[in-house]
Coordinates of C-alpha atoms in Angstrom, one line a residue:
K20 CA 12.1 -16.1 -1.1
I21 CA 10.1 -13.9 -3.9
Q22 CA 8.7 -16.2 -6.1
E23 CA 7.6 -16.0 -9.6
G24 CA 4.0 -13.9 -9.8
R25 CA 1.3 -14.1 -12.3
R26 CA 2.4 -10.1 -12.6
F27 CA 6.1 -9.0 -11.1
N28 CA 9.4 -11.3 -10.9
H29 CA 8.4 -13.2 -14.1
N30 CA 10.1 -13.7 -17.2
K31 CA 9.1 -10.3 -19.5
S32 CA 10.3 -8.6 -16.2
R33 CA 12.7 -5.5 -16.2
R34 CA 13.7 -6.9 -13.0
S35 CA 13.6 -10.0 -11.1
F36 CA 14.3 -10.0 -7.8
Q37 CA 13.8 -14.3 -7.9
G38 CA 15.7 -15.6 -5.3
E39 CA 16.6 -12.7 -2.9
G40 CA 15.4 -12.9 0.9
F41 CA 16.6 -13.0 3.8
R42 CA 19.4 -14.0 5.5
D43 CA 19.8 -17.5 8.0
G44 CA 20.8 -15.8 11.5
A45 CA 20.0 -12.3 10.9
Y46 CA 18.1 -10.0 12.6
Y47 CA 15.5 -7.6 11.5
K48 CA 13.0 -4.8 13.3
V49 CA 9.4 -4.8 12.2
D50 CA 7.6 -2.3 11.6
V51 CA 4.1 -2.3 10.1
T52 CA 1.2 0.8 9.7
T53 CA -2.5 -0.4 9.1
K54 CA -5.1 2.6 8.8
D55 CA -8.5 3.2 7.3
I56 CA -9.4 5.7 5.0
D57 CA -12.7 7.3 5.1
S58 CA -14.5 7.7 2.0
A59 CA -16.1 11.2 2.2
T60 CA -12.4 12.9 2.8
G61 CA -10.0 11.0 2.5
Q62 CA -9.0 11.6 5.5
D63 CA -7.2 8.7 7.8
K64 CA -8.8 7.4 10.1
D65 CA -7.6 4.4 13.1
V66 CA -4.0 4.8 12.2
E67 CA -1.6 2.1 14.3
L68 CA 1.7 1.5 14.2
F69 CA 3.6 -1.2 16.2
E70 CA 7.8 -1.2 16.1
L71 CA 8.0 -5.0 16.8
G72 CA 11.3 -7.2 17.1
P73 CA 14.4 -8.6 16.1
F74 CA 13.2 -11.1 15.1
R75 CA 16.0 -13.4 14.0
V76 CA 15.3 -15.7 10.0
S77 CA 15.2 -19.1 10.6
D78 CA 15.4 -21.1 7.1
G79 CA 15.2 -18.8 5.1
V80 CA 12.2 -17.8 6.5
L81 CA 10.9 -14.0 8.9
T82 CA 8.2 -15.4 10.7
V83 CA 5.6 -12.5 12.3
D84 CA 3.3 -12.0 13.9
V85 CA 1.3 -8.5 13.0
P86 CA -0.9 -7.4 16.2
R87 CA -3.7 -5.6 13.7
L88 CA -4.9 -5.1 10.0
N89 CA -6.7 -2.2 8.3
K90 CA -7.9 -2.0 5.2
F91 CA -4.3 -0.7 4.2
T92 CA -1.0 -2.1 5.6
R93 CA 2.8 -1.5 5.3
V94 CA 5.2 -3.5 6.6
D95 CA 9.1 -2.3 6.5
F96 CA 11.3 -4.5 7.9
I97 CA 14.5 -3.2 8.9
P98 CA 18.1 -4.8 8.8
S99 CA 19.1 -4.5 12.8
K100 CA 22.6 -5.6 14.5
M101 CA 21.0 -5.4 18.3
G102 CA 20.7 -9.3 18.1
N103 CA 18.4 -11.1 21.1
K104 CA 17.8 -7.6 22.4
R105 CA 14.1 -5.7 22.1
R106 CA 13.8 -2.4 20.5

């Protein structure tokens, strides 16, 4: 679940996301895009996309093993109605 942070989600934040999270029993697919950026040219390099899941939320926790992380990584959680079927 989202908790109070030092910079965000505290009593002075415009909007707090505390208490929000993943509903037990819900399924999510996870898309991970990871890359490095060439400091000389600004171009993306070593870009990889992983389409993982679906994964089931248990006790409010969604556990996903990400196969590889580069310096710049984006993780998208996509609600899935697929249950235990693979993509």
